[in-house]
Short mmCIF file of N, CA, C and O in Angstrom, two decimals:
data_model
loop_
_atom_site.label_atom_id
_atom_site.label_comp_id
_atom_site.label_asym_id
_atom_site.label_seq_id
_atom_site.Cartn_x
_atom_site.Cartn_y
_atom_site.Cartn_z
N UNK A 1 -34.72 -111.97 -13.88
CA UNK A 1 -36.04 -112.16 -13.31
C UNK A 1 -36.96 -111.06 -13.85
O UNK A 1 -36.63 -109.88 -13.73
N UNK A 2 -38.01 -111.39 -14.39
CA UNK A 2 -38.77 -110.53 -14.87
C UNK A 2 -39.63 -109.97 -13.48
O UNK A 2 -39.81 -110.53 -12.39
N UNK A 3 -40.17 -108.33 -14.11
CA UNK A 3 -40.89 -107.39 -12.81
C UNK A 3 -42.12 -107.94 -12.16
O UNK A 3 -42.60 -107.57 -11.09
N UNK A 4 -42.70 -109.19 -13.21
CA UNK A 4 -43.85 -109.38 -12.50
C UNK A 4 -43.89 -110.51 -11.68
O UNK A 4 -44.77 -110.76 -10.86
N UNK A 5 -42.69 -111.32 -11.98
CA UNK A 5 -41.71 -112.49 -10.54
C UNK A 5 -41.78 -111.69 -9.44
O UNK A 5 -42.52 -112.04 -8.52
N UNK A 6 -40.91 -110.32 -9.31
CA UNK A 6 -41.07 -109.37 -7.82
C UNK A 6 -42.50 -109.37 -7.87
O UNK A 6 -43.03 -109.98 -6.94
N UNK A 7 -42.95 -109.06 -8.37
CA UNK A 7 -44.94 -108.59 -7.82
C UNK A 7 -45.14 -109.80 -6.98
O UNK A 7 -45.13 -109.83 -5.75
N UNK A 8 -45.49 -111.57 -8.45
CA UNK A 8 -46.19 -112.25 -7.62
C UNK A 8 -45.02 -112.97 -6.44
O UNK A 8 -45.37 -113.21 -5.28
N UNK A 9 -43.89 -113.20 -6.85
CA UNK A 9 -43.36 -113.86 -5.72
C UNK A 9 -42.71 -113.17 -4.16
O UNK A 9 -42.56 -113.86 -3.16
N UNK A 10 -42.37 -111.65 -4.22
CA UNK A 10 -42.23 -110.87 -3.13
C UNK A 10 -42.90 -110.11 -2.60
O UNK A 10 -42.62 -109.62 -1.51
N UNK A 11 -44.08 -109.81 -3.36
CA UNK A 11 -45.24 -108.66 -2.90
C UNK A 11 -46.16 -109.22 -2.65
O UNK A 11 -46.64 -109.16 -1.52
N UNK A 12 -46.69 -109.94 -3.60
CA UNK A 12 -48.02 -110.84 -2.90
C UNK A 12 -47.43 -111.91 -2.13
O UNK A 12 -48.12 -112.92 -2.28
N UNK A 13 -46.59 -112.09 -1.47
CA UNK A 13 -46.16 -113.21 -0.71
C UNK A 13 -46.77 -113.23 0.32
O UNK A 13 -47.46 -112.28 0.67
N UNK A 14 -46.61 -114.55 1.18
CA UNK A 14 -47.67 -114.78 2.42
C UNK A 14 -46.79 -114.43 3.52
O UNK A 14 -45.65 -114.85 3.66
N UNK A 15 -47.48 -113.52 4.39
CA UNK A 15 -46.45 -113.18 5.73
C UNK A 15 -46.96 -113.40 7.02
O UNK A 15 -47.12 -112.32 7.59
N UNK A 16 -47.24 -114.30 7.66
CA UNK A 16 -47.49 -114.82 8.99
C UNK A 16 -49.42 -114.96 8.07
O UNK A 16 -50.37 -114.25 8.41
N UNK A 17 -49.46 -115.91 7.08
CA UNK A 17 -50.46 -116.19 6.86
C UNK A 17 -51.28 -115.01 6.19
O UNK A 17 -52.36 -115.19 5.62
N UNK A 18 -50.83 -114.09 6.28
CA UNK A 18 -52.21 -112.68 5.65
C UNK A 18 -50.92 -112.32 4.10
O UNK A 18 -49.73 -112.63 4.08
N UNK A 19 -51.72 -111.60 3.00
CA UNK A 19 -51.12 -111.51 1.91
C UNK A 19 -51.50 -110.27 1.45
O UNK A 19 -52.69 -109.98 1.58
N UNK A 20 -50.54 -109.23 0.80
CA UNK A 20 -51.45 -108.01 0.20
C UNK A 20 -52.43 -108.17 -0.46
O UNK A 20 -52.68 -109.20 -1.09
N UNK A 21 -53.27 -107.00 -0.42
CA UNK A 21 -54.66 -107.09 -1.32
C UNK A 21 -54.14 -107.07 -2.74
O UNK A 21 -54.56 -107.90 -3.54
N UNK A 22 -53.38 -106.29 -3.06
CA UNK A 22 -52.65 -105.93 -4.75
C UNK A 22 -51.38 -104.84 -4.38
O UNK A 22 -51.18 -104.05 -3.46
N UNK A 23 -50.75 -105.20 -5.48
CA UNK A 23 -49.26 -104.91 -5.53
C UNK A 23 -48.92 -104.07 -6.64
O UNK A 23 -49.72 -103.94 -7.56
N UNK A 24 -47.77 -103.45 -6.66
CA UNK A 24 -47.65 -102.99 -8.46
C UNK A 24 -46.07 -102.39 -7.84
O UNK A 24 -45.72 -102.05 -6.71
N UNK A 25 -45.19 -102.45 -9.48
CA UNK A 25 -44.11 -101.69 -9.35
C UNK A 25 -44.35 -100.82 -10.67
O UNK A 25 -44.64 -101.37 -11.73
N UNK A 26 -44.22 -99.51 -10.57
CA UNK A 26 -44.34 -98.66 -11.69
C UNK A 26 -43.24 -97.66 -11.92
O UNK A 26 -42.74 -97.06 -10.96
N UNK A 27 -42.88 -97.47 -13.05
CA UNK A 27 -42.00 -96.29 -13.38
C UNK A 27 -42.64 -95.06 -12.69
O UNK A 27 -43.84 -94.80 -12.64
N UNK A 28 -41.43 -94.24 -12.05
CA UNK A 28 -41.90 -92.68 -12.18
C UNK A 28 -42.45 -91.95 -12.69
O UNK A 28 -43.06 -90.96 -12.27
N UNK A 29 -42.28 -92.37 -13.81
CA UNK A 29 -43.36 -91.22 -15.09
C UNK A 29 -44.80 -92.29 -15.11
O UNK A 29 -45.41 -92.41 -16.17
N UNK A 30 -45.24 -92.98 -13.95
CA UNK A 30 -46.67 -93.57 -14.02
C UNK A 30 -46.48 -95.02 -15.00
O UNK A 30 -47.39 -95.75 -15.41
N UNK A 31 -45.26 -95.16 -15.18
CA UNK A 31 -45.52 -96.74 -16.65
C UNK A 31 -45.62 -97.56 -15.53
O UNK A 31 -45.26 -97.28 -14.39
N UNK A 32 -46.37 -99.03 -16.09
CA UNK A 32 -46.80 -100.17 -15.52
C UNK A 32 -45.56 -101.47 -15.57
O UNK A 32 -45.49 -102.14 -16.60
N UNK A 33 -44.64 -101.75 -14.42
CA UNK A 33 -43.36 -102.12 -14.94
C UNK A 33 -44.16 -103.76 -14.83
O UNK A 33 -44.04 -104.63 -15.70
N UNK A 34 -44.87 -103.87 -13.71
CA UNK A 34 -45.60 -105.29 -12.89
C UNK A 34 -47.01 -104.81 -12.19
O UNK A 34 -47.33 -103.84 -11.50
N UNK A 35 -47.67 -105.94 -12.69
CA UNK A 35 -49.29 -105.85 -11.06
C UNK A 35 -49.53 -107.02 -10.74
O UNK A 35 -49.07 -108.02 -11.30
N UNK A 36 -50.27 -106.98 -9.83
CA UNK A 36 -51.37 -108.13 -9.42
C UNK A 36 -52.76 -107.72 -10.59
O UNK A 36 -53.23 -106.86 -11.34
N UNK A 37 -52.86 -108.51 -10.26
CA UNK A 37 -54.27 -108.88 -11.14
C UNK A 37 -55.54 -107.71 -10.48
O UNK A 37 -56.36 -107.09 -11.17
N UNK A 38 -55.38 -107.66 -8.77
CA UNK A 38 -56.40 -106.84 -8.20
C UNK A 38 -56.11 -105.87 -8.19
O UNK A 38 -57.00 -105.18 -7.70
N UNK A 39 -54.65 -104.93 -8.73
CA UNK A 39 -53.93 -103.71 -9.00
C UNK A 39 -55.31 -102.72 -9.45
O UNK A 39 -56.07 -102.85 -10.41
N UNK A 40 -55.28 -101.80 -8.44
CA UNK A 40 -56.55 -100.52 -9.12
C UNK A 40 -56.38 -100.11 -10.56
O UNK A 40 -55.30 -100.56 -10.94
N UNK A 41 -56.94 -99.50 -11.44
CA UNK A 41 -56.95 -98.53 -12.89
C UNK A 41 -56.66 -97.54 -11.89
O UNK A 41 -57.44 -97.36 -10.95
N UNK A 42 -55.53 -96.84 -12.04
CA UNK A 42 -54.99 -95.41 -11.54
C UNK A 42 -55.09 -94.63 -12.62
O UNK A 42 -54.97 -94.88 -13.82
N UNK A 43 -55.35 -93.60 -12.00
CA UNK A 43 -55.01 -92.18 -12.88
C UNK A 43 -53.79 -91.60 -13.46
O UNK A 43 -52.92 -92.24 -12.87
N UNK A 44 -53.34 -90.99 -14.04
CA UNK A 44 -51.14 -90.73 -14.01
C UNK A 44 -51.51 -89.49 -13.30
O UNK A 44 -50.59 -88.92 -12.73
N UNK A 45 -52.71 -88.96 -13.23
CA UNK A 45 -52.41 -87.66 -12.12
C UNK A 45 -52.33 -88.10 -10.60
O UNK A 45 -52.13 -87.37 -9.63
N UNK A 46 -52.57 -89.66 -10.62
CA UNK A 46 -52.41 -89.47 -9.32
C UNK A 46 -51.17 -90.40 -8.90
O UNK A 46 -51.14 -90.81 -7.73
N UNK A 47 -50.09 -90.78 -9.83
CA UNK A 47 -48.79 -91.11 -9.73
C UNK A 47 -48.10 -89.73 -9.81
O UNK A 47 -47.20 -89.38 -9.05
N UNK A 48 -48.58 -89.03 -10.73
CA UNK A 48 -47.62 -87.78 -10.72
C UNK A 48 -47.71 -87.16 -9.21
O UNK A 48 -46.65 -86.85 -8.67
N UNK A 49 -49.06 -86.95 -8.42
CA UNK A 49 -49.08 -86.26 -6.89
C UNK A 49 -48.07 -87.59 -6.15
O UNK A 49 -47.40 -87.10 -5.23
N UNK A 50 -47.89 -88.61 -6.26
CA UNK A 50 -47.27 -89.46 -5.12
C UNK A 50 -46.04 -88.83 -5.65
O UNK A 50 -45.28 -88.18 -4.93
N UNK A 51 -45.86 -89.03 -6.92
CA UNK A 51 -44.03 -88.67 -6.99
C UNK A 51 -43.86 -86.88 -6.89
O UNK A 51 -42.73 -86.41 -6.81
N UNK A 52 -44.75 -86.22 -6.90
CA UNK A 52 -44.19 -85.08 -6.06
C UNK A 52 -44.07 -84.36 -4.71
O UNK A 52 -43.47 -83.43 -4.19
N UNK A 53 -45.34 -85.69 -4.32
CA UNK A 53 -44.91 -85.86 -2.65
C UNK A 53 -43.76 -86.55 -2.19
O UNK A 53 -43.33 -86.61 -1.04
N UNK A 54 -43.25 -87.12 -3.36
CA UNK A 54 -41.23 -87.52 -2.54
C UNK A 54 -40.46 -86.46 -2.91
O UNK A 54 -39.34 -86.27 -2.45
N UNK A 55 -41.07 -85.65 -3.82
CA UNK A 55 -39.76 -84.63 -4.37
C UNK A 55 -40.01 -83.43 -2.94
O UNK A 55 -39.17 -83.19 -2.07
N UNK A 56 -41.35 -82.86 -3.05
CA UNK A 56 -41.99 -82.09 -2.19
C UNK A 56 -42.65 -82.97 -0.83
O UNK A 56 -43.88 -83.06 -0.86
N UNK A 57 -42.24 -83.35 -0.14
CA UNK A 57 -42.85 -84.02 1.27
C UNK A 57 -43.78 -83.31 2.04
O UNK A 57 -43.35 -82.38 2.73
N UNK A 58 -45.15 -83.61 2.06
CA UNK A 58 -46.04 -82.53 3.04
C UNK A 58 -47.11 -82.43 1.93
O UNK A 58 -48.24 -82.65 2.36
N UNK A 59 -47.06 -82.15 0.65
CA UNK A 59 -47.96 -82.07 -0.45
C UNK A 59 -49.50 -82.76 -0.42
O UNK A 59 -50.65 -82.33 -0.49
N UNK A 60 -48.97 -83.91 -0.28
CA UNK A 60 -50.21 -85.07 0.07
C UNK A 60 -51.00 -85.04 0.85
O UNK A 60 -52.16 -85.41 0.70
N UNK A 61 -50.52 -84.60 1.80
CA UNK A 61 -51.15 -84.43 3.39
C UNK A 61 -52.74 -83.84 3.51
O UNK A 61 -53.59 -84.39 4.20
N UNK A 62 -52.90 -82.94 2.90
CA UNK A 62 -53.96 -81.60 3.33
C UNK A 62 -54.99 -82.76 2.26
O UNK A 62 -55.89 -83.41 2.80
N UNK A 63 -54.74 -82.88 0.97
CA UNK A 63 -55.34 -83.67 0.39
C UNK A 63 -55.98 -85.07 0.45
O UNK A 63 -57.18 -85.34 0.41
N UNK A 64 -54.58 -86.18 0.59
CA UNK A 64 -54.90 -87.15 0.76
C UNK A 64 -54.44 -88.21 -0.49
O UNK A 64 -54.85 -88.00 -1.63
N UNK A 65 -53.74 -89.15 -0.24
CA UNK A 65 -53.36 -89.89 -1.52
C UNK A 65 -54.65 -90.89 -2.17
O UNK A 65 -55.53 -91.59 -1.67
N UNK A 66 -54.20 -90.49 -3.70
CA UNK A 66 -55.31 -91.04 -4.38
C UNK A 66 -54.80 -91.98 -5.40
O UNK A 66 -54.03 -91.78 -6.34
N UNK A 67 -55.46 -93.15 -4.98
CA UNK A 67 -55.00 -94.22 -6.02
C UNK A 67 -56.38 -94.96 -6.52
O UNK A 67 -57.32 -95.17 -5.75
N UNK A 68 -56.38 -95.27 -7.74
CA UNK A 68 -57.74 -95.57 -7.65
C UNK A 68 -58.99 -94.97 -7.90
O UNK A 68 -60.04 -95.44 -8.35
N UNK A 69 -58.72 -93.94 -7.56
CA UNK A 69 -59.99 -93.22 -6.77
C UNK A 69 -60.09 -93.59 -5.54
O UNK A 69 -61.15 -93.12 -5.13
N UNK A 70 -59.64 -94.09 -4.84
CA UNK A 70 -59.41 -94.56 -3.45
C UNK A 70 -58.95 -93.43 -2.48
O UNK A 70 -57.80 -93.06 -2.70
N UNK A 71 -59.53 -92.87 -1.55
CA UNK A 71 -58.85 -92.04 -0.88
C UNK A 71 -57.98 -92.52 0.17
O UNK A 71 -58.52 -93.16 1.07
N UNK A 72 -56.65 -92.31 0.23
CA UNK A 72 -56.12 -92.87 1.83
C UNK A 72 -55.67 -91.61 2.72
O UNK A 72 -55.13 -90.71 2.07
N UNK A 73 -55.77 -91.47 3.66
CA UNK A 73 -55.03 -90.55 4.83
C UNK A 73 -54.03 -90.76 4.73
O UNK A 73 -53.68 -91.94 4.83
N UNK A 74 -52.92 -89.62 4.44
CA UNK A 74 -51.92 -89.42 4.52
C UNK A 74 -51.27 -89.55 6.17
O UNK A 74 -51.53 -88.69 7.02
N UNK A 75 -50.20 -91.05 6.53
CA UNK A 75 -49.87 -90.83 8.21
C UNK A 75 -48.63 -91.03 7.85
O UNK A 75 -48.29 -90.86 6.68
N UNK A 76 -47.67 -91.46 8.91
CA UNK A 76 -46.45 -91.43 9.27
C UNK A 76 -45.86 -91.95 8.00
O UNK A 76 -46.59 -92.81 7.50
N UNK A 77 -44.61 -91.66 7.20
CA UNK A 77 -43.66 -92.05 6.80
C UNK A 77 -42.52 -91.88 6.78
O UNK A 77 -41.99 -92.21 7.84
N UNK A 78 -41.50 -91.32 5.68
CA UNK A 78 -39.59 -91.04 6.13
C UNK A 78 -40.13 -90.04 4.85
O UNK A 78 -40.66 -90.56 3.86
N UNK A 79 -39.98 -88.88 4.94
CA UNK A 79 -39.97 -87.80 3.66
C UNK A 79 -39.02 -88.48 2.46
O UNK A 79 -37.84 -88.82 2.45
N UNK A 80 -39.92 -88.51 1.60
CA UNK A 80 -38.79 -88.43 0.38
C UNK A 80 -38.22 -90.01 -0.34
O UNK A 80 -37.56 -90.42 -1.30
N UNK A 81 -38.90 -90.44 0.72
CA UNK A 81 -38.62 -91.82 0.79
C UNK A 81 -39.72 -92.88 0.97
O UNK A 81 -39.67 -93.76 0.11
N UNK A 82 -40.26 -92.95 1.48
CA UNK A 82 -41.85 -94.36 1.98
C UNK A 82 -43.06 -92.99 2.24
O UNK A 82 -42.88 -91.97 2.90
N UNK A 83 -43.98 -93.30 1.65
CA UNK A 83 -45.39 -92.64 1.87
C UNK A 83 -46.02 -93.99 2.30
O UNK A 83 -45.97 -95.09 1.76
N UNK A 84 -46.65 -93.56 3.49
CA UNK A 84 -47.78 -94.27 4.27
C UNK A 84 -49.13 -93.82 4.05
O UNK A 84 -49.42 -92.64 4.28
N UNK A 85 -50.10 -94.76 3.56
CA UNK A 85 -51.42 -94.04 4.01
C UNK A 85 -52.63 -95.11 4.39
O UNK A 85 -52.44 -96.29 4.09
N UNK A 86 -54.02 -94.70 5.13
CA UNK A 86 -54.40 -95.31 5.90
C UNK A 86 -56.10 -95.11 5.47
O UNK A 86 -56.59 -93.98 5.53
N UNK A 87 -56.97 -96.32 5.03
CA UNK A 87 -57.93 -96.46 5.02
C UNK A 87 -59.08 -97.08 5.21
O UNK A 87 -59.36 -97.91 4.36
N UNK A 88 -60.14 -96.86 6.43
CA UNK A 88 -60.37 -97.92 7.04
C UNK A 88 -59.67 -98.65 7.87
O UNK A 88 -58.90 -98.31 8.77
N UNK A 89 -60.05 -99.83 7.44
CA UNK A 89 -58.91 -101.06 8.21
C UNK A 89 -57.54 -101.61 7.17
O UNK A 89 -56.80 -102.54 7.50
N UNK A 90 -57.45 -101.06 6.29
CA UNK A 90 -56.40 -101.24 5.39
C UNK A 90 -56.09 -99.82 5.00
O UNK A 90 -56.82 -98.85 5.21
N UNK A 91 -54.66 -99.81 4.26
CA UNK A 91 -54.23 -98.97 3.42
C UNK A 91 -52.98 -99.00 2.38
O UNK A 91 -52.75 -100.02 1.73
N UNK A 92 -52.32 -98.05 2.27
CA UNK A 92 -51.05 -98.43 1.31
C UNK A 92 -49.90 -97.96 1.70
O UNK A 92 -49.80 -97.05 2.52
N UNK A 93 -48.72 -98.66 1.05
CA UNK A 93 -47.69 -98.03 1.42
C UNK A 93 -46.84 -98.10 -0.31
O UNK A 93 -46.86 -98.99 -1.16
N UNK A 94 -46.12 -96.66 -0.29
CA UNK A 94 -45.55 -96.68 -1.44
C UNK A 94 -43.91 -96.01 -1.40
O UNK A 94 -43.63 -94.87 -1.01
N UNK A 95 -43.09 -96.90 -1.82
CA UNK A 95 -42.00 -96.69 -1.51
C UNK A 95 -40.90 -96.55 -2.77
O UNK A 95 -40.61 -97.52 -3.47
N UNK A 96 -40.26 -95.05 -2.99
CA UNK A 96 -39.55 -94.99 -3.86
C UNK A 96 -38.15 -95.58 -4.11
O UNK A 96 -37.55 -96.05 -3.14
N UNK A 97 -37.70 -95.59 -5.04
CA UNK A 97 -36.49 -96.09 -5.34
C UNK A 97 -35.96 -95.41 -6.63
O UNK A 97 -36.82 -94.77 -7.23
N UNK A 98 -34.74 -95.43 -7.15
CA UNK A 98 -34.29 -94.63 -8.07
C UNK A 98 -35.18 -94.64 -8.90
O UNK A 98 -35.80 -93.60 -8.69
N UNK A 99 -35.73 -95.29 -9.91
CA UNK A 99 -36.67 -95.49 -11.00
C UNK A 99 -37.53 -95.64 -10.79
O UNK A 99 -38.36 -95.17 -11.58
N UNK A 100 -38.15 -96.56 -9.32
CA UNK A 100 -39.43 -97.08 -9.61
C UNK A 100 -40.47 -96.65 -8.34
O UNK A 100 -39.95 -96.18 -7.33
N UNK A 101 -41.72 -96.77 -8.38
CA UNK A 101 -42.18 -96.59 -7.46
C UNK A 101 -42.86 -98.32 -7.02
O UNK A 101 -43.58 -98.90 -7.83
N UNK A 102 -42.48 -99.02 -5.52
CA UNK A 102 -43.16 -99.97 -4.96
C UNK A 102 -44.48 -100.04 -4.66
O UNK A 102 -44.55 -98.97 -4.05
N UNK A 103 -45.40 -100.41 -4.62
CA UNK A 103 -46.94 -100.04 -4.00
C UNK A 103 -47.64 -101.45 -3.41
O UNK A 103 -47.81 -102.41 -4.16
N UNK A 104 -47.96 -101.48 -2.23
CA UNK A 104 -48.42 -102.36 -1.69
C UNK A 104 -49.97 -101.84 -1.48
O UNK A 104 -50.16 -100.63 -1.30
N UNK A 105 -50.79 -102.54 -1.49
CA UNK A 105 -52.28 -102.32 -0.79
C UNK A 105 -52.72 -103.41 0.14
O UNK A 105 -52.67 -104.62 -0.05
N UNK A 106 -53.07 -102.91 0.95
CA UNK A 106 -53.61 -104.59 2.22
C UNK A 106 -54.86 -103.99 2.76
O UNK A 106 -55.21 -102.81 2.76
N UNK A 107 -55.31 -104.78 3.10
CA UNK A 107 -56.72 -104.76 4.33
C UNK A 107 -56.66 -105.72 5.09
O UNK A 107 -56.10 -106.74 4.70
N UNK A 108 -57.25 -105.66 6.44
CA UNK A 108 -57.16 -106.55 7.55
C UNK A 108 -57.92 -107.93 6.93
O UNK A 108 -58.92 -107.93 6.22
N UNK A 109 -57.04 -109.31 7.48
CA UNK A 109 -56.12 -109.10 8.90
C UNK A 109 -55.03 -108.83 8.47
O UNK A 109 -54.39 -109.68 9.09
N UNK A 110 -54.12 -108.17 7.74
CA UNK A 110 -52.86 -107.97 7.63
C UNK A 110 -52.70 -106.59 8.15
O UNK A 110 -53.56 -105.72 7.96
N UNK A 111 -51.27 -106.33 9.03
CA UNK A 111 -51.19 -105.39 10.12
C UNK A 111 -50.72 -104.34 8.67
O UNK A 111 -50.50 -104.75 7.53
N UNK A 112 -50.65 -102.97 9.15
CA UNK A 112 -49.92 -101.66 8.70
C UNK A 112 -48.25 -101.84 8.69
O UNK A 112 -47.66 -100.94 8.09
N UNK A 113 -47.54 -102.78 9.21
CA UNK A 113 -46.42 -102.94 9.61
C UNK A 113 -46.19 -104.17 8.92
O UNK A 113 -45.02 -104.47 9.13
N UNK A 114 -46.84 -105.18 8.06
CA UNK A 114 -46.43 -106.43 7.71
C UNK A 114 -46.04 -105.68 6.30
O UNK A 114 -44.90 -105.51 5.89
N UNK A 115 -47.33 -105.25 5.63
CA UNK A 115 -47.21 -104.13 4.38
C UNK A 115 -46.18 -103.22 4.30
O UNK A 115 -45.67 -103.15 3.18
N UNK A 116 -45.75 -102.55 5.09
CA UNK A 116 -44.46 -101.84 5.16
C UNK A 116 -43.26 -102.64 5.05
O UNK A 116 -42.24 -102.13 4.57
N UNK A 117 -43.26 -103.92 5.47
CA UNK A 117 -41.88 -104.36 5.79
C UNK A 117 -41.83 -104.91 4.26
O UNK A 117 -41.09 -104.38 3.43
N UNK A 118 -42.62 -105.94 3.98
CA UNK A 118 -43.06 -106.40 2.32
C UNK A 118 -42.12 -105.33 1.73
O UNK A 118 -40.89 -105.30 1.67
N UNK A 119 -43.08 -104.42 1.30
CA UNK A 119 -42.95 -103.14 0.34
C UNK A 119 -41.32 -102.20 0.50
O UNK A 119 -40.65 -101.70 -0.40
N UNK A 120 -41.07 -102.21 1.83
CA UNK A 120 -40.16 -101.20 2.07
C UNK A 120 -38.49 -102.37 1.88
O UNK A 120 -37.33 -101.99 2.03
N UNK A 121 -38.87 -103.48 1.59
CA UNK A 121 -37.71 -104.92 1.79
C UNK A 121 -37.49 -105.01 0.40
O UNK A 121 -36.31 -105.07 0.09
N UNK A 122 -38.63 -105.04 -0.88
CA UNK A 122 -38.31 -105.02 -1.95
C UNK A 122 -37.93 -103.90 -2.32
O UNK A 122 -37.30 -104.04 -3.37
N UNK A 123 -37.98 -102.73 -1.98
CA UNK A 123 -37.61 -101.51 -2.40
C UNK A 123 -36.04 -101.10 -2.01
O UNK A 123 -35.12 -100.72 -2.73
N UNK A 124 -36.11 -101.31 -0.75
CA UNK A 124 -34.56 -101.38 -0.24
C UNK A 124 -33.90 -102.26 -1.47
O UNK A 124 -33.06 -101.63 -2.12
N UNK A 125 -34.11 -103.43 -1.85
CA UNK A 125 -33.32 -103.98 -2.55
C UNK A 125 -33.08 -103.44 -3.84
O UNK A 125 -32.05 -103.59 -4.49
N UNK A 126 -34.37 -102.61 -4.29
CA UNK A 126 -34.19 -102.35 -5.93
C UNK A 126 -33.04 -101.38 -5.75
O UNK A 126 -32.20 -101.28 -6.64
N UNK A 127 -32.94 -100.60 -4.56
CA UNK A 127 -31.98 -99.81 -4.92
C UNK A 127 -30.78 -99.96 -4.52
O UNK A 127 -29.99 -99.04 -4.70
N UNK A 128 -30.38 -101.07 -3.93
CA UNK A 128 -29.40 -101.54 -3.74
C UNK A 128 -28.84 -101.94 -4.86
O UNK A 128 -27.62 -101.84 -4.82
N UNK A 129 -29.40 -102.52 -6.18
CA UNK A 129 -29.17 -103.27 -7.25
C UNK A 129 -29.20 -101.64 -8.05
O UNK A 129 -28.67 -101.68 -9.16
N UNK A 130 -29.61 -100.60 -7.76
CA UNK A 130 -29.34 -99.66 -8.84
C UNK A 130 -30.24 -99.54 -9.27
O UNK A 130 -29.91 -99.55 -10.46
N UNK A 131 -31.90 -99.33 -9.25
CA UNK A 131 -32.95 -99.53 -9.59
C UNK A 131 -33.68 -98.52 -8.48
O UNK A 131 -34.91 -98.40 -8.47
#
């Protein structure tokens, strides 16, 4: 199955009717493995701050994760593991795995918790498969 099957068929998938805004799975070192089409132009400085907020947990915080140019509030996640963040009425969730980083983006009506489960369900799996 190619990476951009996971994007459009598990990330943008429909979950009680609401769908992420844009999706992406990217290498650690910032490469583009899959997107959605509405996937932001990111910076690699600002993949490099997400992946040293899993190495270093707390990093993000004072700042704020930046994707995009998008600012999100850094809130609840599992150190080291799922970064949560919160903007407006939407935000992101980005969830590591051996190689890759998951990234969901949503805005209402889709809850903070539909996006997590999405994102944190394909990720669980990549690394179940070794990925």
């Amino acid at each position: 199955m190619s990476w951009q099957t996971y994007v459009d068929d598990h990330l943008m998938c429909e979950i009680e009717g609401n769908h992420l805004t844009a999706a992406a799975i990217l290498g650690q070192d910032g490469s583009v493995w899959a997107q959605s089409a509405s996937f932001p132009q990111f910076k690699p400085e600002e993949i490099a701050a997400i992946v040293k907020d899993f190495e270093e947990p707390g990093t993000l915080a004072p700042t704020g994760l930046f994707l995009g140019g998008a600012k999100y509030m850094v809130i609840q996640g599992e150190a080291g593991v799922v970064i949560r963040g919160k903007k407006g009425s939407g935000g992101v969730t980005v969830k590591k795995t051996g190689q890759a980083l998951v990234i969901g983006i949503y805005d209402e009506p889709m809850a903070p918790g539909q996006c997590n489960m999405i994102v944190e369900r394909l990720g669980d799996y990549l690394i179940e498969t070794g990925l």
